Structure formats: C-alpha cells, structure tokens
Short mmCIF file of C-alpha atoms in Angstrom, two decimals:
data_model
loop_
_atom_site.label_atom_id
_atom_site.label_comp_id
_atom_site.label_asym_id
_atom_site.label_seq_id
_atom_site.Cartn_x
_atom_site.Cartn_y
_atom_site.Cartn_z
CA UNK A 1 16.61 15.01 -20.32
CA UNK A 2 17.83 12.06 -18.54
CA UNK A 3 16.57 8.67 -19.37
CA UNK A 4 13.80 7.74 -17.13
CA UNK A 5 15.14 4.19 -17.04
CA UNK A 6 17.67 5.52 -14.96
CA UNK A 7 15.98 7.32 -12.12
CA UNK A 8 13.50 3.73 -11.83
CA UNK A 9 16.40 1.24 -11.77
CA UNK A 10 17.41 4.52 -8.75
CA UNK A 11 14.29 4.20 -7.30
CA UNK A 12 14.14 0.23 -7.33
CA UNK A 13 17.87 -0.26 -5.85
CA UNK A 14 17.22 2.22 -2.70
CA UNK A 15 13.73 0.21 -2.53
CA UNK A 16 15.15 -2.43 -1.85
CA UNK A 17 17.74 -1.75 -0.08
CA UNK A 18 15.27 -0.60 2.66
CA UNK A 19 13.08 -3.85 2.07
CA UNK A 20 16.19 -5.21 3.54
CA UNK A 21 16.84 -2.88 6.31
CA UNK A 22 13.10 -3.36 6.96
CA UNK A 23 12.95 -7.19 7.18
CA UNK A 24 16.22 -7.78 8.86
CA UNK A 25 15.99 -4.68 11.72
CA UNK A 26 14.87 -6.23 15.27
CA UNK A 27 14.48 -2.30 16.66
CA UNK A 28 10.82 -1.05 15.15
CA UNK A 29 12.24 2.15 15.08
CA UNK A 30 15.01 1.39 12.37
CA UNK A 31 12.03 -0.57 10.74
CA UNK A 32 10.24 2.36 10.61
CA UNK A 33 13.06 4.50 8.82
CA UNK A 34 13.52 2.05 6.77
CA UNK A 35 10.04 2.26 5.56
CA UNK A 36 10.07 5.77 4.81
CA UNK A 37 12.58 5.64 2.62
CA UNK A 38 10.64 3.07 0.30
CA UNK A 39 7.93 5.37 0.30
CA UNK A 40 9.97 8.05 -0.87
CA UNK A 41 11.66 5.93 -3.30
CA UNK A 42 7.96 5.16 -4.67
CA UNK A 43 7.79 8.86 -4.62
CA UNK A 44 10.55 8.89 -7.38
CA UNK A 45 8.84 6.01 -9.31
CA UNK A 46 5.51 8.56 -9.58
CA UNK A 47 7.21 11.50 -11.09
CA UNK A 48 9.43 9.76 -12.98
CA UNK A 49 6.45 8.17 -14.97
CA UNK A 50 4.53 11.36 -14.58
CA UNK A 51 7.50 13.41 -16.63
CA UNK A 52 7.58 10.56 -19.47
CA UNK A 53 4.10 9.39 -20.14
CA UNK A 54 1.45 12.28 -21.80
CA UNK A 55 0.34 13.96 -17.96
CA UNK A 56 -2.15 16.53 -19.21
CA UNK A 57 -3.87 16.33 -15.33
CA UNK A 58 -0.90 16.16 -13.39
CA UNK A 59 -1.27 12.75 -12.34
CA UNK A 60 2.07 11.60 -11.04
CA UNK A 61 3.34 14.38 -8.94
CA UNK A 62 -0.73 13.94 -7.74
CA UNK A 63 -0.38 10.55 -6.68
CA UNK A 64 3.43 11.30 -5.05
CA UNK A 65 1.37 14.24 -2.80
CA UNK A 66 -0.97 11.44 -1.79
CA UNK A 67 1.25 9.17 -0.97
CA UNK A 68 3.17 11.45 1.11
CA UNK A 69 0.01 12.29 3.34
CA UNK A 70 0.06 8.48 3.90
CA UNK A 71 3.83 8.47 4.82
CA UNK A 72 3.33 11.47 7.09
CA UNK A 73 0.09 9.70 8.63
CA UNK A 74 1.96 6.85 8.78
CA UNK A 75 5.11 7.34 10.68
CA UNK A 76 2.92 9.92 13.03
CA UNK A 77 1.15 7.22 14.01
CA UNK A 78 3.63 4.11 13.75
CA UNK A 79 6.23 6.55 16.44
CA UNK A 80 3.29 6.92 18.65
CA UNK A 81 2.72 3.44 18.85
CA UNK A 82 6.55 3.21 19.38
CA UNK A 83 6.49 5.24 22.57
CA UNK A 84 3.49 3.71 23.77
CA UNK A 85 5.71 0.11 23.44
CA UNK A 86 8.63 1.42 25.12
CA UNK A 87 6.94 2.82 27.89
CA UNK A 88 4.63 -0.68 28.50
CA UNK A 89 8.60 -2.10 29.42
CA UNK A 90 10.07 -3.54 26.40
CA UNK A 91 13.17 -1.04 26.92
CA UNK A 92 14.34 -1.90 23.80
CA UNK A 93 11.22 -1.64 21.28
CA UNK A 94 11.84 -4.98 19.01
CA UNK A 95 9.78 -6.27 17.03
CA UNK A 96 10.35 -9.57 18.93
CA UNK A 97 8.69 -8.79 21.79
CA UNK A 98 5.34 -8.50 19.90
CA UNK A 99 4.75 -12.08 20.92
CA UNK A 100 1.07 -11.29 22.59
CA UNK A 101 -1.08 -13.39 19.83
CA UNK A 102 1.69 -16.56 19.55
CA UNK A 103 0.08 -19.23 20.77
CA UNK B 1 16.27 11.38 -28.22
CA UNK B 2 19.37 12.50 -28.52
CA UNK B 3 21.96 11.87 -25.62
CA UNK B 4 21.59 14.43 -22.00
CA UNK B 5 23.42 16.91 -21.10
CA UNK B 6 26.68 16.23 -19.68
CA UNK B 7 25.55 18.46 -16.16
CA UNK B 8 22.50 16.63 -15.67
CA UNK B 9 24.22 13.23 -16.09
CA UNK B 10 26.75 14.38 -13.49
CA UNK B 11 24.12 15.58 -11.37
CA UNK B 12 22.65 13.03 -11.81
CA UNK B 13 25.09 10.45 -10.95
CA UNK B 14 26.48 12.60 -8.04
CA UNK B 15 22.34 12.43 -6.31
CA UNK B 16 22.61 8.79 -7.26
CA UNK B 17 25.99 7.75 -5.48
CA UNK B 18 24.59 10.31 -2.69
CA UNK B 19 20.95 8.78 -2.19
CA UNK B 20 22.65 4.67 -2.66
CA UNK B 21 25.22 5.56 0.04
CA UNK B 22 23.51 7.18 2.40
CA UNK B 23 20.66 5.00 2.64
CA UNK B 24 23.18 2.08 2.87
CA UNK B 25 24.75 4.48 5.80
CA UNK B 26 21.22 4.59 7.72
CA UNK B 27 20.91 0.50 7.55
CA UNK B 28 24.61 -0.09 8.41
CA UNK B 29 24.67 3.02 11.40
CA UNK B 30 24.92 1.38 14.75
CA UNK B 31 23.91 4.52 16.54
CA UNK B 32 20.36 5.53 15.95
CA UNK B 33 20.84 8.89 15.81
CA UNK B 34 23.20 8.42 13.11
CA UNK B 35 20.93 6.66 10.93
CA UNK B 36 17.91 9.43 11.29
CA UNK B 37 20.79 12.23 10.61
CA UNK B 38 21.86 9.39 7.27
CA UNK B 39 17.78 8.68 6.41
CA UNK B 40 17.70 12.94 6.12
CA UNK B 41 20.59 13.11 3.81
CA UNK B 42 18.97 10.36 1.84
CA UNK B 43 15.77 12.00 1.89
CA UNK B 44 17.55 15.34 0.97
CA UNK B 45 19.32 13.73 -2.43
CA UNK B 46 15.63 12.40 -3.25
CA UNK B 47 14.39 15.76 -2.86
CA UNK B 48 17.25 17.09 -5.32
CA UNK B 49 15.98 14.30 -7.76
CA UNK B 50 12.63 15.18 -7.88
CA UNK B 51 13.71 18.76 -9.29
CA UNK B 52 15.81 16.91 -11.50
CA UNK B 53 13.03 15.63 -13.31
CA UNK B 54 11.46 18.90 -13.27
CA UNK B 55 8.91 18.14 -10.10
CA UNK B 56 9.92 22.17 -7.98
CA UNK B 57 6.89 21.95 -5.79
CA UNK B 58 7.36 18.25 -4.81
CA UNK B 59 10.91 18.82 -3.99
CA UNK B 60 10.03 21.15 -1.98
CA UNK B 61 7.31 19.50 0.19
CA UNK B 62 9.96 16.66 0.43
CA UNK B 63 12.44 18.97 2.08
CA UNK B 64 9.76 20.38 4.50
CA UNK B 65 7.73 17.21 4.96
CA UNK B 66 10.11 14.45 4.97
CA UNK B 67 13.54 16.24 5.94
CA UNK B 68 12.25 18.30 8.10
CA UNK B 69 9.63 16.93 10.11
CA UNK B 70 9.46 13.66 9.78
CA UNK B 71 13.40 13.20 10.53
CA UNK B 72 12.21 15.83 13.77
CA UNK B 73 9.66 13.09 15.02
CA UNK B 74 12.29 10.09 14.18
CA UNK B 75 15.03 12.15 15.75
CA UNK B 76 12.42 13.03 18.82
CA UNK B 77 11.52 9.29 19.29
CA UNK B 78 15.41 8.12 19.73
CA UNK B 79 15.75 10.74 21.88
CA UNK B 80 12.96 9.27 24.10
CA UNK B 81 13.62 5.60 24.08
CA UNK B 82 16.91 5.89 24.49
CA UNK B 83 17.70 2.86 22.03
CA UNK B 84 20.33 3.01 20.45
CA UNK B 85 24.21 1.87 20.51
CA UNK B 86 24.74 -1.71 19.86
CA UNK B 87 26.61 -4.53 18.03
CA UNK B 88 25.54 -4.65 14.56
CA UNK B 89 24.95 -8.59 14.83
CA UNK B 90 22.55 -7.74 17.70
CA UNK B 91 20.66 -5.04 15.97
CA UNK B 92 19.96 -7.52 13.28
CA UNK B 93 17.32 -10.18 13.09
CA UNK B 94 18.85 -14.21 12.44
CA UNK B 95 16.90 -14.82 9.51
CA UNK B 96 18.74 -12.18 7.41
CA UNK B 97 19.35 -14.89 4.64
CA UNK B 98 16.27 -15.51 3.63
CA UNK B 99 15.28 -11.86 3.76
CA UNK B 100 18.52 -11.47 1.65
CA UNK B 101 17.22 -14.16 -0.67
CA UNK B 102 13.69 -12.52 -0.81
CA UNK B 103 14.85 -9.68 -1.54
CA UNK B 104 17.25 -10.59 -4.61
CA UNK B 105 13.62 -12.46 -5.93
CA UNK B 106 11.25 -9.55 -5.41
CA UNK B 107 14.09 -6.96 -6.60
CA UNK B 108 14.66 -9.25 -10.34
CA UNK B 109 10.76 -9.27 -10.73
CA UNK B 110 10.15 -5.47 -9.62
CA UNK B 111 13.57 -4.36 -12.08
CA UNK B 112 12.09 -6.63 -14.82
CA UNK B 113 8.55 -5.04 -14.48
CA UNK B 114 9.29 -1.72 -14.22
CA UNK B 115 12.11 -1.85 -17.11
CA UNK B 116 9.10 -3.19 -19.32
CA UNK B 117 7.43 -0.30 -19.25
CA UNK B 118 10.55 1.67 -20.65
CA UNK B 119 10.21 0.96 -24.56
CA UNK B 120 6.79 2.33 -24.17
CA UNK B 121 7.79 6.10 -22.17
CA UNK B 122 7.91 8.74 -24.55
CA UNK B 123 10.78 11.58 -24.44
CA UNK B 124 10.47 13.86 -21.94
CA UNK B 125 6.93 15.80 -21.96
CA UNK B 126 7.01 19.24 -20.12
CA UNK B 127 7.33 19.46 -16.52
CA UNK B 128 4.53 19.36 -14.40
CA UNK B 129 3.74 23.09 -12.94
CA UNK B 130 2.64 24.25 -9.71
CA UNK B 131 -0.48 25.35 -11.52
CA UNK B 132 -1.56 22.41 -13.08
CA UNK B 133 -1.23 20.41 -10.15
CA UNK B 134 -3.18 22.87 -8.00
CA UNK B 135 -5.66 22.38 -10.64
CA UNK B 136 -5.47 18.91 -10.64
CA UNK B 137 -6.21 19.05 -6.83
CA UNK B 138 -9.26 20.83 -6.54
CA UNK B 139 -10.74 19.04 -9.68
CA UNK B 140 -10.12 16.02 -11.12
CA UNK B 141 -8.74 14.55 -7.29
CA UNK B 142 -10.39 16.52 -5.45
CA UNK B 143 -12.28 13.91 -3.54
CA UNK B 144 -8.70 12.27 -2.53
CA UNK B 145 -7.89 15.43 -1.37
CA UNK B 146 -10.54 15.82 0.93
CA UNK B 147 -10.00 12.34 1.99
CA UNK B 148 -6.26 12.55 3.04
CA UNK B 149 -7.22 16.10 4.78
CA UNK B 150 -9.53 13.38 7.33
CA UNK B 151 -6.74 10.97 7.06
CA UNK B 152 -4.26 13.89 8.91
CA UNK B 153 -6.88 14.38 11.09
CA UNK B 154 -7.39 11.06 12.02
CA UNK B 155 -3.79 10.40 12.96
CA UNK B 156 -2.92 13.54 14.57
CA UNK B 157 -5.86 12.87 17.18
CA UNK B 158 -4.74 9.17 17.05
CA UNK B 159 -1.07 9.86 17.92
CA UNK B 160 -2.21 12.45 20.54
CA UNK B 161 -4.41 9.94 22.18
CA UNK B 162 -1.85 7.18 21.94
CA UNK B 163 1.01 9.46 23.09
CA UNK B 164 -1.08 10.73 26.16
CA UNK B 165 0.59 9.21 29.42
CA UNK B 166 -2.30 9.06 31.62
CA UNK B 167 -4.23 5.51 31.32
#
C-alpha cells in the first residue's frame, strides 16, 4: 500500500491551499467553496489514519461520515444565508459588506 | 514494508497532480461557474482517493454527496446571484499577504504535526468494510448518529425558512 505520509502531506497542501482561497476571496460564495474543499481534505486526513492505525470499530471512515453531515449542513445553510444577502441589495455578496456590528 | 506497487503510485500521483490542480483551478477561475465545475473535479479526484486507501462506501457518498449535490446547490446559487465575471485583483481581498504569510505559518506547524505522527502508523491494516462501519453506526456511535440525523433536520428547515421570500 501507499505510504500514508503521502496522502496527509495531499491532504495538508489542498488544505491549505483553500485556507488561502478562503481568507483572501471578497465573494462569500468562493469562500464558501473554498471551505468545502478543506472539509473534504480533512475527510482524507480521517481515512488515511483510519487505514494505518489498528481500527477494529471503524473509527475513521466514522468520523469522515460525520463530518460530512456537518459539511452538507453546513453549506445548506451557509448558501441560504447567501441568497438571503444578495437579495437584502448587496448585488455582489462580499464579505465586505458585512459591516452591520463595526462601530 | 516493502515498496508499493508501481499502479498505485501512478494512481496515485495522477489523483494527486489532479486534486492540487484543480483546486488551484477553482481559486484562480474568474468565472464562478468555472470554479464550482473545478471544486467538482477536485472533489471527484478526492473521491478516487478515498478508494485508494481502500474506503468504497465513503467514495461513494463523496461522489453523491459532495459531487453531486453539493456542487448542484453551489452551481444553483451562482446561477441566482448572478456574481460572477471579474478581474482577478478585484475578486481578491488587499490583505492577501498576510493571509499568504499565515498561511505558510499554520501550513509548517500543521505538516510538522501531522508528519509526527508517521513513525508511529503501522503498515497498512485491512480496509474498513461496509459492514463494520454499519456496525460501527448503530453501536458504538450510535448516539452521533442520531444527533447528525437532527442536525439535517435542523438545517433543511433552517435553509427553507431562510430561503422563503415572503418577510
């Protein structure tokens, strides 16, 4: 099998190149992408250490399912929100223009 | 250990190049509908690395769940703003240094803690199967289970009611 060394240095470069995309987008929606794809890259991180440490209970493709509710429940939510932003005005959803609490 | 198979490393390497370009494809898109089409390509190649390492049933629920629907409900969303074409520059917050910076930081400390763990993984144990995960859900997490069954529930009725256009 492949060393699992490789498939977490995998997982930690596509992490962070989305911690990137997520902290430099202005659009929410790009944000949002972004953050899926840490998630998923998480994902990797999970079953990765699930296939290489004794996993008599099936704990790491587990925790991936779990986390994948959250991601679903997540980005559900988060594209509602989205809509419900674009539609108050701000034509172009950016993170920007959630100035309400600056003082 | 003993050195892996030449296919697997190439398949491996091919997902790798794959996943790495296409996700640098979704940040660098200036068209939004590009960069949902690049995120389910990405998503895809992460799908066909989970059955690399032997996890069938999650690769599957990451083709339905995440390259399926979730791109569907990105894809959906562009659709209905109507964001979308722009200058890179202008898509792009000014602070991207320092985010650039924090992320070189957070990436040595998260490479150097996860490559810590390595000396201590064992060779590969056996795959996880369908059944033992099944098992695994109705038993030893079966409380989390039940949780994230309210947590769907939860945000379904809170997108509905956040999505509704009467006010």
């Amino acid at each position: 099998m492949i060393p699992a060394s490789w498939f977490l240095t995998l997982a930690a470069v596509v992490f962070l190149i989305a911690l990137f995309g997520f902290l430099t987008r202005r659009s929410l929606i790009q944000s949002l992408m972004c953050l899926e794809l840490m998630l998923t890259s998480v994902n990797l991180t999970f079953v990765a250490f699930g296939r290489t440490l004794p996993d008599p209970a099936a704990t790491g493709v587990s925790f991936a399912l779990f986390a994948m509710v959250v991601g679903a429940a997540e980005i559900g939510v988060g594209l509602a929100l989205v809509l419900v932003f674009f539609r108050e005005g701000h034509a172009n959803v950016e993170s920007d223009d959630l100035d309400i609490l600056k003082g | 250990m003993g050195s892996p198979p030449a296919g697997a490393v190439a398949l491996f390497l091919f997902l790798a190049v794959t996943v790495v370009g296409f996700s640098l494809a979704m940040l660098l898109s200036r068209n939004f509908v590009h960069s949902a089409a690049f995120l389910a390509a990405a998503l895809l190649s992460f799908a066909g690395l989970n059955a690399l390492l032997g996890a069938t049933f999650l690769a599957l629920l990451q083709v339905f769940i995440y390259a399926g629907a979730i791109t569907v409900v990105v894809v959906f969303v562009v659709m209905m703003t109507r964001v979308g074409v722009g200058d890179l520059r202008a898509l792009m917050q000014p602070q991207s240094g320092w985010a650039g910076a924090v992320v070189v930081l957070f990436g040595i400390g998260l490479l150097n803690a996860l490559l810590a763990f390595v000396p201590s993984l064992g060779a590969a144990e056996p795959p996880t199967t369908t059944t033992s995960i099944a098992y695994a859900l109705l038993t030893r997490y079966a409380a989390p289970f039940e949780i994230s069954s309210l947590i769907l529930l939860a945000a379904l009725i809170g997108a509905i009611y956040l999505a509704k256009e009467a006010r």
